Structures are given as C-alpha cells and as structure tokens.
Tab-separated table of C-alpha atoms in Angstrom:
chain	number	residue	atom	x	y	z
A	1	ASP	CA	-127.666	76.096	-10.843
A	2	ALA	CA	-125.351	76.974	-14.029
A	3	GLY	CA	-122.863	79.303	-11.763
A	4	VAL	CA	-121.249	82.124	-12.456
A	5	ILE	CA	-121.599	82.867	-16.354
A	6	GLN	CA	-119.083	84.728	-18.774
A	7	SER	CA	-119.243	85.666	-21.942
A	8	PRO	CA	-117.496	85.620	-24.606
A	9	ARG	CA	-115.306	82.906	-23.865
A	10	HIS	CA	-112.815	84.002	-26.298
A	11	GLU	CA	-112.105	87.569	-27.655
A	12	VAL	CA	-109.620	88.808	-29.965
A	13	THR	CA	-109.773	92.423	-31.161
A	14	GLU	CA	-107.727	95.005	-32.852
A	15	MET	CA	-105.813	97.804	-30.956
A	16	GLY	CA	-108.103	100.674	-30.323
A	17	GLN	CA	-111.281	99.171	-30.549
A	18	GLU	CA	-113.716	98.842	-27.442
A	19	VAL	CA	-113.976	95.609	-25.880
A	20	THR	CA	-116.738	94.261	-23.198
A	21	LEU	CA	-116.889	91.583	-20.572
A	22	ARG	CA	-119.688	90.204	-19.360
A	23	CYS	CA	-120.602	88.452	-16.199
A	24	LYS	CA	-123.933	87.138	-14.921
A	25	PRO	CA	-123.233	86.144	-10.886
A	26	ILE	CA	-125.215	83.167	-9.389
A	27	SER	CA	-128.408	84.077	-8.440
A	28	GLY	CA	-128.791	85.249	-4.926
A	29	HIS	CA	-124.960	86.345	-4.598
A	30	ASN	CA	-124.579	89.978	-3.700
A	31	SER	CA	-120.797	90.239	-3.847
A	32	LEU	CA	-119.108	90.423	-7.278
A	33	PHE	CA	-115.402	90.526	-8.379
A	34	TRP	CA	-113.386	91.185	-11.287
A	35	TYR	CA	-109.848	89.912	-11.860
A	36	ARG	CA	-107.538	89.697	-14.758
A	37	GLN	CA	-104.805	86.706	-15.119
A	38	THR	CA	-101.595	86.937	-16.968
A	39	MET	CA	-98.443	84.494	-16.567
A	40	MET	CA	-96.109	87.726	-15.424
A	41	ARG	CA	-98.888	89.317	-12.854
A	42	GLY	CA	-100.933	86.313	-11.887
A	43	LEU	CA	-104.583	86.765	-10.354
A	44	GLU	CA	-105.303	90.715	-9.974
A	45	LEU	CA	-108.187	91.835	-8.608
A	46	LEU	CA	-109.615	94.594	-11.095
A	47	ILE	CA	-112.616	95.998	-9.173
A	48	TYR	CA	-115.393	94.260	-6.560
A	49	PHE	CA	-119.078	95.415	-5.853
A	50	ASN	CA	-121.086	94.492	-2.926
A	51	ASN	CA	-124.874	94.735	-3.698
A	52	ASN	CA	-124.351	96.577	-6.973
A	53	VAL	CA	-122.229	98.879	-5.358
A	54	PRO	CA	-118.177	99.320	-6.537
A	55	ILE	CA	-116.327	99.408	-3.278
A	56	ASP	CA	-112.781	99.027	-4.564
A	57	ASP	CA	-111.724	99.832	-8.122
A	58	SER	CA	-108.356	100.440	-7.052
A	59	GLY	CA	-106.942	97.747	-9.316
A	60	MET	CA	-108.556	98.992	-12.261
A	61	PRO	CA	-105.413	99.737	-14.264
A	62	GLU	CA	-106.229	103.108	-15.988
A	63	ASP	CA	-109.065	105.281	-17.028
A	64	ARG	CA	-109.421	102.813	-20.521
A	65	PHE	CA	-111.175	100.251	-17.975
A	66	SER	CA	-114.519	100.648	-16.609
A	67	ALA	CA	-117.043	98.715	-14.776
A	68	LYS	CA	-120.865	98.791	-13.860
A	69	MET	CA	-123.330	96.429	-12.302
A	70	PRO	CA	-126.786	97.789	-13.274
A	71	ASN	CA	-128.504	94.939	-11.448
A	72	ALA	CA	-127.637	91.972	-9.123
A	73	SER	CA	-127.879	89.605	-12.101
A	74	PHE	CA	-125.380	91.847	-14.425
A	75	SER	CA	-122.143	93.205	-14.714
A	76	THR	CA	-119.669	94.262	-17.652
A	77	LEU	CA	-116.613	95.126	-17.978
A	78	LYS	CA	-115.347	97.221	-20.508
A	79	ILE	CA	-111.999	98.238	-21.663
A	80	GLN	CA	-111.759	101.673	-24.481
A	81	PRO	CA	-109.324	101.789	-26.413
A	82	SER	CA	-108.080	98.437	-25.755
A	83	GLU	CA	-104.204	97.823	-25.736
A	84	PRO	CA	-102.080	94.777	-26.653
A	85	ARG	CA	-100.662	94.492	-23.263
A	86	ASP	CA	-104.587	94.328	-21.952
A	87	SER	CA	-104.287	90.670	-23.327
A	88	ALA	CA	-105.300	88.232	-20.277
A	89	VAL	CA	-107.986	86.099	-19.214
A	90	TYR	CA	-110.457	87.762	-17.359
A	91	PHE	CA	-112.357	86.036	-14.669
A	92	CYS	CA	-115.584	86.987	-13.110
A	93	ALA	CA	-116.632	85.632	-9.797
A	94	SER	CA	-119.313	85.642	-7.040
A	95	ARG	CA	-120.383	85.062	-3.244
A	96	ILE	CA	-123.235	85.917	-0.628
A	97	LEU	CA	-122.147	88.493	1.810
A	98	PRO	CA	-121.188	88.390	4.813
A	99	GLY	CA	-117.874	86.488	2.988
A	100	GLN	CA	-116.518	84.602	5.884
A	101	GLY	CA	-117.930	81.066	5.531
A	102	ASN	CA	-119.160	81.925	2.224
A	103	PRO	CA	-116.940	81.310	-0.558
A	104	ALA	CA	-116.527	82.786	-3.550
A	105	PHE	CA	-117.343	81.188	-7.048
A	106	PHE	CA	-115.826	81.526	-10.398
A	107	GLY	CA	-116.821	81.684	-14.183
A	108	GLN	CA	-114.811	79.905	-16.656
A	109	GLY	CA	-113.329	83.483	-17.632
A	110	THR	CA	-112.817	85.493	-21.344
A	111	ARG	CA	-109.701	85.331	-22.718
A	112	LEU	CA	-108.979	88.327	-24.546
A	113	THR	CA	-106.070	88.927	-27.036
A	114	VAL	CA	-105.233	92.308	-28.541
A	115	VAL	CA	-103.613	92.651	-31.741
B	1	LEU	CA	-103.168	93.540	1.888
B	2	ALA	CA	-104.207	89.910	3.401
B	3	LYS	CA	-101.379	88.187	2.700
B	4	THR	CA	-100.202	84.651	2.816
B	5	THR	CA	-96.659	83.126	2.032
B	6	GLN	CA	-97.049	79.561	0.836
B	7	PRO	CA	-94.092	77.415	-1.388
B	8	ILE	CA	-94.068	78.230	-5.145
B	9	SER	CA	-93.609	74.789	-6.216
B	10	MET	CA	-94.010	71.258	-4.885
B	11	ASP	CA	-93.745	67.206	-6.895
B	12	SER	CA	-95.409	64.601	-6.107
B	13	TYR	CA	-96.162	60.990	-7.244
B	14	GLU	CA	-99.501	59.257	-7.701
B	15	GLY	CA	-101.092	57.695	-4.682
B	16	GLN	CA	-99.077	59.997	-2.130
B	17	GLU	CA	-100.717	62.552	0.553
B	18	VAL	CA	-99.526	66.209	-0.408
B	19	ASN	CA	-99.346	68.547	2.360
B	20	ILE	CA	-99.400	72.324	1.892
B	21	THR	CA	-98.354	74.965	3.995
B	22	CYS	CA	-99.384	77.997	4.254
B	23	SER	CA	-98.180	81.233	6.695
B	24	HIS	CA	-100.316	83.885	7.793
B	25	ASN	CA	-98.672	85.798	10.874
B	26	ASN	CA	-101.094	88.504	10.566
B	27	ILE	CA	-104.438	86.701	10.582
B	28	ALA	CA	-107.130	88.853	11.854
B	29	THR	CA	-109.983	87.455	14.392
B	30	ASN	CA	-112.413	87.429	12.224
B	31	ASP	CA	-110.436	85.786	8.840
B	32	TYR	CA	-111.137	82.243	7.871
B	33	ILE	CA	-108.853	80.225	5.676
B	34	THR	CA	-109.853	79.231	2.164
B	35	TRP	CA	-107.728	77.460	-0.102
B	36	TYR	CA	-108.577	77.530	-4.320
B	37	GLN	CA	-107.371	75.123	-6.901
B	38	GLN	CA	-106.615	76.159	-10.714
B	39	PHE	CA	-106.144	74.184	-13.345
B	40	PRO	CA	-104.543	75.413	-16.627
B	41	SER	CA	-107.129	77.640	-18.295
B	42	GLN	CA	-109.874	77.406	-16.102
B	43	GLY	CA	-111.019	79.881	-13.214
B	44	PRO	CA	-110.075	79.328	-9.631
B	45	ARG	CA	-112.158	76.635	-7.719
B	46	PHE	CA	-112.893	76.363	-4.055
B	47	ILE	CA	-111.712	73.419	-2.196
B	48	ILE	CA	-111.882	74.099	1.618
B	49	GLN	CA	-112.769	76.589	3.995
B	50	GLY	CA	-111.688	76.785	7.895
B	51	TYR	CA	-111.249	78.662	11.000
B	52	LYS	CA	-109.627	76.465	13.223
B	53	THR	CA	-108.699	72.980	13.954
B	54	LYS	CA	-109.541	70.512	11.499
B	55	VAL	CA	-111.567	70.671	8.339
B	56	THR	CA	-112.461	67.680	6.462
B	57	ASN	CA	-114.681	67.346	2.868
B	58	GLU	CA	-114.654	64.597	-0.369
B	59	VAL	CA	-111.513	66.486	-1.318
B	60	ALA	CA	-109.336	67.067	1.060
B	61	SER	CA	-108.129	68.406	4.800
B	62	LEU	CA	-107.646	71.683	6.364
B	63	PHE	CA	-105.411	71.685	9.531
B	64	ILE	CA	-105.423	75.169	11.452
B	65	PRO	CA	-103.334	74.921	14.653
B	66	ALA	CA	-104.901	76.949	17.769
B	67	ASP	CA	-102.453	80.089	16.949
B	68	ARG	CA	-104.052	80.582	13.261
B	69	LYS	CA	-100.971	81.925	12.242
B	70	SER	CA	-100.645	78.634	9.615
B	71	SER	CA	-102.453	76.120	8.375
B	72	THR	CA	-101.748	73.053	6.053
B	73	LEU	CA	-103.710	71.591	2.936
B	74	SER	CA	-103.901	68.195	3.100
B	75	LEU	CA	-104.673	65.838	-0.237
B	76	PRO	CA	-104.921	62.571	0.366
B	77	ARG	CA	-103.411	60.111	-2.468
B	78	VAL	CA	-103.413	62.473	-5.200
B	79	SER	CA	-103.579	61.689	-8.667
B	80	LEU	CA	-102.174	63.047	-12.012
B	81	SER	CA	-105.239	65.374	-12.162
B	82	ASP	CA	-104.512	67.237	-9.110
B	83	THR	CA	-102.024	68.630	-10.996
B	84	ALA	CA	-102.660	72.233	-10.400
B	85	VAL	CA	-102.210	75.628	-8.726
B	86	TYR	CA	-103.095	75.757	-5.000
B	87	TYR	CA	-104.098	79.226	-3.515
B	88	CYS	CA	-104.420	79.898	0.229
B	89	LEU	CA	-106.217	83.198	1.072
B	90	ARG	CA	-107.265	84.834	4.160
B	91	ASP	CA	-110.891	85.472	3.600
B	92	THR	CA	-111.686	89.073	5.555
B	93	GLY	CA	-115.638	88.970	4.965
B	94	ARG	CA	-116.566	91.764	3.331
B	95	ARG	CA	-113.627	92.740	1.273
B	96	ALA	CA	-112.332	91.045	-2.000
B	97	LEU	CA	-110.161	87.771	-2.004
B	98	THR	CA	-106.403	88.412	-2.581
B	99	PHE	CA	-104.430	85.781	-4.363
B	100	GLY	CA	-100.691	85.388	-4.103
B	101	SER	CA	-98.540	83.550	-6.233
B	102	GLY	CA	-99.911	80.044	-5.351
B	103	THR	CA	-98.559	76.568	-5.007
B	104	ARG	CA	-97.800	74.773	-8.163
B	105	LEU	CA	-98.082	71.062	-7.692
B	106	GLN	CA	-96.760	68.734	-10.058
B	107	VAL	CA	-97.949	65.227	-9.746
B	108	GLN	CA	-95.882	62.742	-11.503
B	109	PRO	CA	-96.895	59.177	-12.463
C-alpha cells in the first residue's frame, strides 16, 4: 500500500486566495483526520470523519475552513479566503475503526505558505 | 480531552538505552496507549501500542504497569537517527487522537 497520500506537498499562495488540500487515505481505512502543525501551537486536530461522516469539527478555526469527504477514498480541506496566519503544515491521517489496537497512519503533509 | 503528561525534552548519547515515561492518570478502561515518532518535515509515525504489561517490536518496547496510570517507552541503543519528537497518546477508539507537546529527544554522538 502507498500509505496516506496528500497533495500538493507544498503550496504557496497569496492572501485572499482559495486553497484546497487533498488526501487519499489508505484503502480500507474508514476513519480520517485532518491536523495542522505549527511551531507555536503544535499538532492540532481540525476535523475527523468516521465512515465519511464528519464527527467533530470543533477544531476548525473559523468559517473560512471547510472539509469534505465525498467517498471513502478522498477528502479535501479548503481554506477560503486564506490568510498569512493559516501558514502551517497540514497532515491527513487514516485508520481502521474501531480504533483501539488500530493505529493511525499519517501522510507526508502539505506545507502551506500564505503571503 | 485524553490528556497525557511527558517530559518536554531528553538528551542521550549513541548506544544508550532511552526510557521516556508518560503519565495518564485518568486512563479509561478501553483506552490503549500509543506512541508516535516525528522527524522534522514529516508526519508522525506509529511506533508501538499497548494495553497492559509489556509489548515489544523491532523498534521499541512499551511497559505499562498494572494500574495503567503511566507507561514507559524504551528505545534500546539509540543512534543519531532516533533524534525526534516522541508523542504518547491515549487512544479512546472511535474518537480522534489528541497530541500533546511530546518529548524532544536529542541523541548526541
């Protein structure tokens, strides 16, 4: 298996532009997570899905952020409009439910820079 | 929140055994303890997971006492490439994994 695949690996955009990050979970995994990592705040959970259904989006910073999982093999995280403070590394992870005994596997991340 | 407490940083030398202890006083009956490793510019990588007693794999050992209020990750004979951040997490199952600040391990030659 290729693991969790995220694209793009790097994204540089101007403030105010729309940004879409993509994630392909490991085949057969039915739980998917989006995290954001910065030096100041560490690794923060943004949202997670179980069986394609959003379970907890309380970590989404504000309405500018939205996430979708239209099917079991694809998820997107969209920021519109983007701001410089959104600059961070965004990670996607997936695992098999139920979670106990089944670890999560992370993608390589997308490094987002908003100028 | 599934909170754990671990040292902010640790230093070691190549060839030594490193033990990182994590406290999880409020662990629930169904929780597993899971450890992740993260290198700069990479996503966290699963190392080891356990419920109680001792678990060993090719990378590390995990010791969990009977009361399960703490756990110890043991890395035998560390090398420079083991320099990373190590996260201890309580895995509650169907909820998301909550990461703390982790332990920054620096291995010196």
